C-alpha positions as a printed Julia matrix, in Angstrom:
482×3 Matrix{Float64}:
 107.83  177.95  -86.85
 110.88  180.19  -86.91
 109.84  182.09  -84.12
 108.97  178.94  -82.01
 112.6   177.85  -82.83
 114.24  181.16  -81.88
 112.53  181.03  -78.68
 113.36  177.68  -77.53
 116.97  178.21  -78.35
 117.22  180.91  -76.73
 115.79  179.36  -73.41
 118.22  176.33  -73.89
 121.1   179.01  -73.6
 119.96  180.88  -71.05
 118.99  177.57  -68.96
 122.49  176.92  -67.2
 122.12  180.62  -66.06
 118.79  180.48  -64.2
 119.19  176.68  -62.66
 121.68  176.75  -60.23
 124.49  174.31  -60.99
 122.76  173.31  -64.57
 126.1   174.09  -65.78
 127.89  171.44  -64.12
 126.64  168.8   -66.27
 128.79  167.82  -69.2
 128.96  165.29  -72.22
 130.12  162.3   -69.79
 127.97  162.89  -66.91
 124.35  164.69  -68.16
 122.25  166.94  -66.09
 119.87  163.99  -65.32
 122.75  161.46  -63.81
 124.24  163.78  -62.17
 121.17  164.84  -60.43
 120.25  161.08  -59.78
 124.09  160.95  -58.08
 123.21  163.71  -55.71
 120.59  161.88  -53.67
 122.93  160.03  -52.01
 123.79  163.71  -50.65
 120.06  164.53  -50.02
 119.98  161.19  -47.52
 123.11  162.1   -45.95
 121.76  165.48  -44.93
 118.13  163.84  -44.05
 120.29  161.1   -41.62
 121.99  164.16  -40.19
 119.02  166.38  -39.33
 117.24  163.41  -38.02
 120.28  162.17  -35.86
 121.22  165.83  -34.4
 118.26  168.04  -34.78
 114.84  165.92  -34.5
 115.89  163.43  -32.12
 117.85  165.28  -30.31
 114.64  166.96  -29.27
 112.4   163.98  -28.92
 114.45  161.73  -26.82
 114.91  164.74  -24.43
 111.58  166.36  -24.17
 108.7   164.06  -25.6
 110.54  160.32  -24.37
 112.04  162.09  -20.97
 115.84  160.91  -21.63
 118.38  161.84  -19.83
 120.42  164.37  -21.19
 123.5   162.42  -20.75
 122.3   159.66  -22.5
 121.15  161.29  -25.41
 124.63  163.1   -25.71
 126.01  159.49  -25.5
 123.95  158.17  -28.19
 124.26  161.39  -30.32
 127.93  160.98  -30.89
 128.27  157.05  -31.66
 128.13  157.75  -35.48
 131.08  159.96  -34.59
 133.48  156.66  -33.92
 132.78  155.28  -37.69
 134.31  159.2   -38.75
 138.04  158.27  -38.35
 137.86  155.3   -40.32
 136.58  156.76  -43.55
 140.09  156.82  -44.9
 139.99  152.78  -44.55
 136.24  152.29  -46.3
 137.34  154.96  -48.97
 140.94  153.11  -49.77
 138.85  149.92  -49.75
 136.95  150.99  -52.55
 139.71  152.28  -54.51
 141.31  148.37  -54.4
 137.86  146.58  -54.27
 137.88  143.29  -56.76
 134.35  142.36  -57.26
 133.08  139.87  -59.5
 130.74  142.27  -60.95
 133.66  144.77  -62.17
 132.47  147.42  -59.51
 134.76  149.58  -56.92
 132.41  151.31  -55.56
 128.63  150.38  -56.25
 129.03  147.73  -53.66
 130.43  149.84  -50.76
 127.45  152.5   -51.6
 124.71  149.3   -51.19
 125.71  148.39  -48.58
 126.18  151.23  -46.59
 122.44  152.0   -47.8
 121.44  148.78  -46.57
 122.89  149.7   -42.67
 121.63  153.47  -42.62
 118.05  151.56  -43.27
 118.56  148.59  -40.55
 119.7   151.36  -38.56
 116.55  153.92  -39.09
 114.27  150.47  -39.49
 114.73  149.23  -35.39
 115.37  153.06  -33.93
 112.18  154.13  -33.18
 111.49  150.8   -31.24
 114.48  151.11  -29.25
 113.82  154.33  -28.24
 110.88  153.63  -26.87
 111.66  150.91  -24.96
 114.52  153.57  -23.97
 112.47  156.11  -22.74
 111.04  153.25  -20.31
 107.75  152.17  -22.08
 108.67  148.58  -21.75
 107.82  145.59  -19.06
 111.45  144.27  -19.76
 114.95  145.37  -18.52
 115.95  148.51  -19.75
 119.42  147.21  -20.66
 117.79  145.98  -24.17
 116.87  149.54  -24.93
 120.35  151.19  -24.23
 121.83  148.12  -26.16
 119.5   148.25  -29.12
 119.11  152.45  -29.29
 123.07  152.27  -29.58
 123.31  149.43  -32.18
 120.63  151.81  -34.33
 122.75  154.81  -33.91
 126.37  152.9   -34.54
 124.02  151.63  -37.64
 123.11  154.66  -38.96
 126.87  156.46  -38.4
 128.72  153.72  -40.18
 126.24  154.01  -43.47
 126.29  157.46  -43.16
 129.75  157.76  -43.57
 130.39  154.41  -46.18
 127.73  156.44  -48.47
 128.87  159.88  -48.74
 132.99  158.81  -48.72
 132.44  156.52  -51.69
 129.33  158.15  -53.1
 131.88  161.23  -53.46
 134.7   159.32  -54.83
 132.5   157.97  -57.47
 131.41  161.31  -58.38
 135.08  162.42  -59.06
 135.57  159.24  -60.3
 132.55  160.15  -63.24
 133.33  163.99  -63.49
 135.81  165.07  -66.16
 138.36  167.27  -64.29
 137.41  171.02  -65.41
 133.84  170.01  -64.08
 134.97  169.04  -60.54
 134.29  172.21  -58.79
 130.65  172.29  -60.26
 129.76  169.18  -59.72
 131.2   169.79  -56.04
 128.65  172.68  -55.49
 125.87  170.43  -56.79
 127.0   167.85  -53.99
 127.21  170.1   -51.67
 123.69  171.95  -52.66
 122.08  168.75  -52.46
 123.59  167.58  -49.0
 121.87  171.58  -47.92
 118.69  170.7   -49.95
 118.08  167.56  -48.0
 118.56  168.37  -44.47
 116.11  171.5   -45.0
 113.58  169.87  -46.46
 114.25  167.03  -44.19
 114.05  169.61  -40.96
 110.48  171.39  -42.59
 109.36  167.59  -42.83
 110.22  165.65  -39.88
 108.93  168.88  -37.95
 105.49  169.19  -39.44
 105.51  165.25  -39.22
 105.97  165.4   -35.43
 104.22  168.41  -34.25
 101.2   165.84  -33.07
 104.11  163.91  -31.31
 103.1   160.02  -30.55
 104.91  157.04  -30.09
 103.34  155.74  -33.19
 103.99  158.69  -35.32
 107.3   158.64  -34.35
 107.72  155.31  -35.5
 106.18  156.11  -38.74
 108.17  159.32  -39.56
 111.54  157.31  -38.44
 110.67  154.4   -40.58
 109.09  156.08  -43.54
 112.88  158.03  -43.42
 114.03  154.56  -43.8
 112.09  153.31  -46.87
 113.62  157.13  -48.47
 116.76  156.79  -47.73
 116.89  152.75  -49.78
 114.83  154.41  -52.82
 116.49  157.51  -53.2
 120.09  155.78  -53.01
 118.93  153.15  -55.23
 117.68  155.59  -57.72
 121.44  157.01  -57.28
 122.93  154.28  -57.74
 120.99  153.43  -60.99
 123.66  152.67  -64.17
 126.6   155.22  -62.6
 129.53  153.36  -62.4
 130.99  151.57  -65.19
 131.61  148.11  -65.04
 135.72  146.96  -65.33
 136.42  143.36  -66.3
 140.15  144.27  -64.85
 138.42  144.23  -61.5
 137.57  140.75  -61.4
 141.17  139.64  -61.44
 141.91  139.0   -58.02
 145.32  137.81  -58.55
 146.45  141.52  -59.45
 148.76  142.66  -56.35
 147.0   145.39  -54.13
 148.46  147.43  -51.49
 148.1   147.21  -48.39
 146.7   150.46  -46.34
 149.34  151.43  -44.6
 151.57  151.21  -47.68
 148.96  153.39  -49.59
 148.17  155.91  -46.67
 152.29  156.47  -46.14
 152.38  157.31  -49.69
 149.41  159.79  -49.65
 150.67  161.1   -46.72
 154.25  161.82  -47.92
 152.85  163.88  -50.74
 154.39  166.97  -49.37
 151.2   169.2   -49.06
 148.92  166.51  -47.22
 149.57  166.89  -43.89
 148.97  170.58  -44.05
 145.94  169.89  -46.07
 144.38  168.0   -43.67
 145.8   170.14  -40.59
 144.17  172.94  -42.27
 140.69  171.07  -43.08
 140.51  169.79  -39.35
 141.31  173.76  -37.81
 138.56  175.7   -40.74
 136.06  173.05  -39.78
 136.17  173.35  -35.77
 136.11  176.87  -36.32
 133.1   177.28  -38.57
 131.49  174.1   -36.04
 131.07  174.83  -32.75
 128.47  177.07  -33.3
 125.91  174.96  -34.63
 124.18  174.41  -31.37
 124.76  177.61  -29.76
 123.11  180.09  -32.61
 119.49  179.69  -31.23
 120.28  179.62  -27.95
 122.2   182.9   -28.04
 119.29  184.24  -30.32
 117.09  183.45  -27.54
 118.66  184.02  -24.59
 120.7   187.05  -25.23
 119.15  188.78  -27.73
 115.41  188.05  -27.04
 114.43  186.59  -30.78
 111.22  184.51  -30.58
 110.85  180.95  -31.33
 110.48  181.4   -35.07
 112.8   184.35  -35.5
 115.72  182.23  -34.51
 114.17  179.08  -36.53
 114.72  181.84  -39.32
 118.2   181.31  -38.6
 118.36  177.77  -39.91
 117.48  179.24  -43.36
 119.68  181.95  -43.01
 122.53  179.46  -42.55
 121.59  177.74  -45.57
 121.18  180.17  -47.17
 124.28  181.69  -47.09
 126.22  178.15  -47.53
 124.13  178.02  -50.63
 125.48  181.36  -52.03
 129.11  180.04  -50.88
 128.7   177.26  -52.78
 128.22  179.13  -56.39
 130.44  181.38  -55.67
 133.66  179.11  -55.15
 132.21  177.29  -58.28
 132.21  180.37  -60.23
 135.48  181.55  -58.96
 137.01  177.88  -59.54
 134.97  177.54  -62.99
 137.39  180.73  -63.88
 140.95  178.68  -62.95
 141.06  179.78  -59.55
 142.68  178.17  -56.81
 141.06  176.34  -54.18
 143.23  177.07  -51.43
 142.6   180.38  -52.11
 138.68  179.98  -52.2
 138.84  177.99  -48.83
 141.03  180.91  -47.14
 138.5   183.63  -48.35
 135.73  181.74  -46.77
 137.84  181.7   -43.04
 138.44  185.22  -43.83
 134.38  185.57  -43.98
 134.32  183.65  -41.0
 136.31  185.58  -38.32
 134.3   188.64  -40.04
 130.73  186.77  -39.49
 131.71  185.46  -36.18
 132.69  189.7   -35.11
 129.37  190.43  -36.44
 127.58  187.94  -33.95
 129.77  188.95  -31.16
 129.24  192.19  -31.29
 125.24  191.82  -31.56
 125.15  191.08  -28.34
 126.84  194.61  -26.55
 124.6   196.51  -29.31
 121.85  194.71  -28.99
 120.8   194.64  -32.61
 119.19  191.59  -33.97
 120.09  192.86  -37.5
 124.0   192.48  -36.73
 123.39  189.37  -35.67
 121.24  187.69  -38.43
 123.97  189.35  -41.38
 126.35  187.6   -38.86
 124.81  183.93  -39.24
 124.58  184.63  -42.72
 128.35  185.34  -43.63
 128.89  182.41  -41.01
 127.1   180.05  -44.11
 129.0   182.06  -47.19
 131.95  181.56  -45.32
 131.95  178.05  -44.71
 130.32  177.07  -47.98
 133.7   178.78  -49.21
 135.43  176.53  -47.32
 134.11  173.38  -47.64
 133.85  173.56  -51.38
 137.45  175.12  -51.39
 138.83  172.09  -49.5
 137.19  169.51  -51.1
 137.61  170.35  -54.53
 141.49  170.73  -53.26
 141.33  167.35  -52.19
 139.54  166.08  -55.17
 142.25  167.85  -57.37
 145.21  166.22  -55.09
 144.03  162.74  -55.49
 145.53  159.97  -57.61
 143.5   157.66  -60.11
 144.39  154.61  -57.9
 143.51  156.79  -54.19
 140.54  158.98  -54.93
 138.95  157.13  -52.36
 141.28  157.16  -49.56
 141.88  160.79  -50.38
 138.18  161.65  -50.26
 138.31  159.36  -47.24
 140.6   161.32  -45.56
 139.32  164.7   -46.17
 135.98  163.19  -44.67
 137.53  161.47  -41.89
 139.35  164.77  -40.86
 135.89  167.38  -41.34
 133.52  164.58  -39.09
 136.0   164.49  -36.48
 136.42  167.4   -36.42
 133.27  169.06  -36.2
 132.24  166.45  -33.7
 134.72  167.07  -31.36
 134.2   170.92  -31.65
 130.28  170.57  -30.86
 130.78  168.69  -28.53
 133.93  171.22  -26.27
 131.47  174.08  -27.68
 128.79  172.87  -25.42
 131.33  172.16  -22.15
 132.96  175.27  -22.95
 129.97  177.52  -22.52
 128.61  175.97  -19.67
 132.25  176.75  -17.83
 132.98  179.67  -19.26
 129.66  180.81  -18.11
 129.93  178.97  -14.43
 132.93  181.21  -14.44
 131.84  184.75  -15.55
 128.75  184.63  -12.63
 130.83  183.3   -10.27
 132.34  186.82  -10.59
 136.19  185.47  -10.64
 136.24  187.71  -13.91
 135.34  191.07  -12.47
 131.78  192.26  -12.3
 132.19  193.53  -15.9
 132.27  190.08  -17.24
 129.37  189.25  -14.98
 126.85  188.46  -17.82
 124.43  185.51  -19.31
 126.13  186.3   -22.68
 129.85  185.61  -21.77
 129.85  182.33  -21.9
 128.68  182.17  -25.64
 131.07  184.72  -26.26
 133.91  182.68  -25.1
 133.3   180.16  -27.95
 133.12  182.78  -30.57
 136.64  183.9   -29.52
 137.79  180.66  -30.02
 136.23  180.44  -32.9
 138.17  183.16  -34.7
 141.25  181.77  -32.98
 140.56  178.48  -35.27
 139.86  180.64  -37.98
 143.02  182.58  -38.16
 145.31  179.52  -37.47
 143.27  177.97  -40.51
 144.36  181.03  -42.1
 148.45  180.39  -41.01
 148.73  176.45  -42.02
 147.05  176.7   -45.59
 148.9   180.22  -46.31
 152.07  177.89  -47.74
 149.4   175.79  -49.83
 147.73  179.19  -51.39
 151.31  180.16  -52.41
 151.75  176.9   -53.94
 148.47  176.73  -55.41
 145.93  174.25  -56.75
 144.61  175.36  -59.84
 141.53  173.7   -61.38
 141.95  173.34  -64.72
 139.46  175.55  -67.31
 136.93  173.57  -69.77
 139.41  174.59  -72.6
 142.4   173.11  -70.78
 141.92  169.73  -71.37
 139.36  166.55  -69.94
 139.39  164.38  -67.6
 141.52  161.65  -66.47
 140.4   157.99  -67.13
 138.44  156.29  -64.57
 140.89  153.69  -63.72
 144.49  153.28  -65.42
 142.85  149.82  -66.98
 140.27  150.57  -70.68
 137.25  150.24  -68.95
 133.17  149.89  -70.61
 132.37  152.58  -71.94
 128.77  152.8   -71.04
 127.63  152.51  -67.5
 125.89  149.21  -66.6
């Protein structure tokens, strides 16, 4: 019996070692709700892979789209990314008669990623002209789906994360972070290893059931989420308690004196560490000669270096350390990674190249976690949403609008180079690909000039022994969640 009780012991305190992130939980938020809370990130990341990745394929080379279309529809969900700020300070001043801020704002942005997933595969088929009707409805109803799916998308994860910093005491923050972030990873590989074994028989009715099945996940996993989080408040069912307008709140956020810089520097790390995403493959393929499946590797590669990123900055935070810091380290990786996958191509060595997409992950796993957990640590008890908001208006828009120029810049920058204007040295297939990597690193090391002033300054995370967590709200709130 004594041995039996030595030995599970010692596997209890050896546990948070071996599970990644087990560590993060804490006496307020256990390892099973926080784990619950992460789904919402694992539908996110499924909604993304679907949007850019499966569909992108399927409406091009399965339904016959035009490729202008497609783009079209593709970046819809991108005009809900700006106004993330708004649905994030809406949930910090939500009255609801139920006592919840943001419970309600995570439903129902649920509830319009499913509507969303629930009429697209119809309305891409009726897009891709398999209809005795006018083809208007399909355009009209394939871009209602997609502005569906964008504006839950982005309702879910800017509340979803202000309720988890809302939950998490303050020395867990960065932990919890990585978890978020993990799980965001976690769901848009499995998601990608799904929907592609799903649709490798392509047909018009699997398509339909692999789209709508996605659906029927996404409201069960976010209502399994959702499940007794959020503490109820009676103080939010008092709607004759002033509340501030937005404008009043968002001039007061940002006059803090480091937010503008924040969010200068979140915007310029995340085009930088962007505009590959849809040029890694192609380059593989094209330049370098990698098969089909050597540069699907690179998808995992990716991951898997974000996924070593992301315990990394935990660790390093975990320790005190500051998160400007931890984001700068990861553009520093970066313009490193990005050298490595320029220079694959003149040496021709695959090897350069794959170490290269890896770093590209570590580094921006550094950064995103840096950033956030900056952001997380900047915010307010009364603006965790709109600051959460922000940070997430500022990294969609962002990498949007650099996928998108990193596409157009290519294609001209390649038009160029064989047009021989450049000399006949710069006459090659790989130039144009190379042009965006350069710009890359020119993101990069401005990144690196507006958040040198913040590193100086510093944002330290404060260490388990250096005190808990602010309340939820300034008001005594229930102190079990309902």
């Amino acid at each position: 019996m004594k041995t039996g009780l030595a030995i599970t012991q010692a596997l209890l305190r050896i546990g948070p070692s071996i599970l990644p992130f087990a560590d993060a939980a804490t006496v307020e938020l256990p390892l099973g709700r926080l784990l619950r809370l992460a789904l919402f990130q694992a539908t996110v990341g499924m909604a993304a892979v679907l949007l850019i990745g499966t569909l992108n394929r399927v409406m091009i080379v399965e339904l016959e789209v035009p490729a202008w279309i497609v783009a079209v529809m593709l970046s819809l969900p991108l005009i809900f990314a700006p106004l993330r700020a708004i649905v994030g300070f809406r949930s910090d001043t939500h009255r609801s008669v139920l006592g919840w801020r943001r419970v309600p704002y995570i439903w129902f942005g649920t509830l319009l990623q499913f509507g969303g997933l629930a009429i697209m595969p119809f309305a891409l088929l009726i897009l891709s002209g398999d209809t005795t009707g006018p083809h208007w409805v399909g355009h009209v109803a394939a871009a209602l789906a997609f502005l569906l799916v964008g504006a839950g998308l982005h309702t879910t994860q800017t509340v979803g994360l202000a309720l988890a910093t809302d939950l998490a005491p303050a020395h867990a923050r960065p932990k919890v972070v990585a978890l978020l972030c993990a799980a965001l990873l976690a769901g848009m590989v499995v998601s990608a290893l799904l929907f592609g074994a799903l649709l490798a028989n392509f047909s018009p009715v699997r398509l339909i059931q692999v789209i709508q099945g996605a659906a029927l996940v996404t409201i069960v996993l976010n209502g399994i989420a959702l499940w007794k989080q959020e503490p109820r408040d009676p103080h939010l069912t008092d709607k004759r308690q002033p509340r501030a307008s937005f404008s009043q709140s968002w001039r007061a956020y940002a006059g803090e004196r480091t937010a503008r810089r924040r969010l200068l520097a979140i915007g310029l790390g995340t085009a930088g560490f962007s505009m590959q995403d849809i040029l890694l493959e192609p380059y593989g393929g094209q330049i370098l000669k990698l098969t089909v499946g050597q540069t699907t590797a690179l998808t995992a590669m990716l991951a898997a270096g974000g996924g070593l990123g992301l315990m990394a900055a935990a660790r390093w935070l975990n320790r005190g350390g500051d998160a400007f810091r931890v984001a700068a380290s990861g553009a520093v990786i970066g313009i490193a990674a990005f050298s490595a996958v320029i220079f694959a191509a003149p040496l021709d060595s695959a090897r350069l190249f794959a170490a290269g997409v890896t770093l590209i992950g570590l580094g921006g796993g550094l950064f995103a976690h840096g950033t956030l957990t900056a952001s997380m640590a900047k915010a307010g008890p009364e603006d965790t949403g709109l600051a959460l908001g922000a940070w997430g208006a500022v990294q969609a828009s962002a990498a949007g609008l650099a996928i998108a120029a990193s596409g157009i810049l290519r294609d001209i920058g390649g038009a160029v180079a064989q047009s021989g204007i450049l000399g006949e040295g710069m006459n090659e297939p790989a130039i144009g690909y190379l042009i965006v990597y350069h710009i890359e690193i020119a993101f990069l090391f401005a990144t690196l000039v507006a958040i040198g002033p913040l590193v100086r300054e510093g944002t330290r995370v404060t260490r388990p022994d250096e005190g808990r967590a602010r309340p939820l709200t300034p008001k005594s709130l229930v102190n079990q969640p309902t």
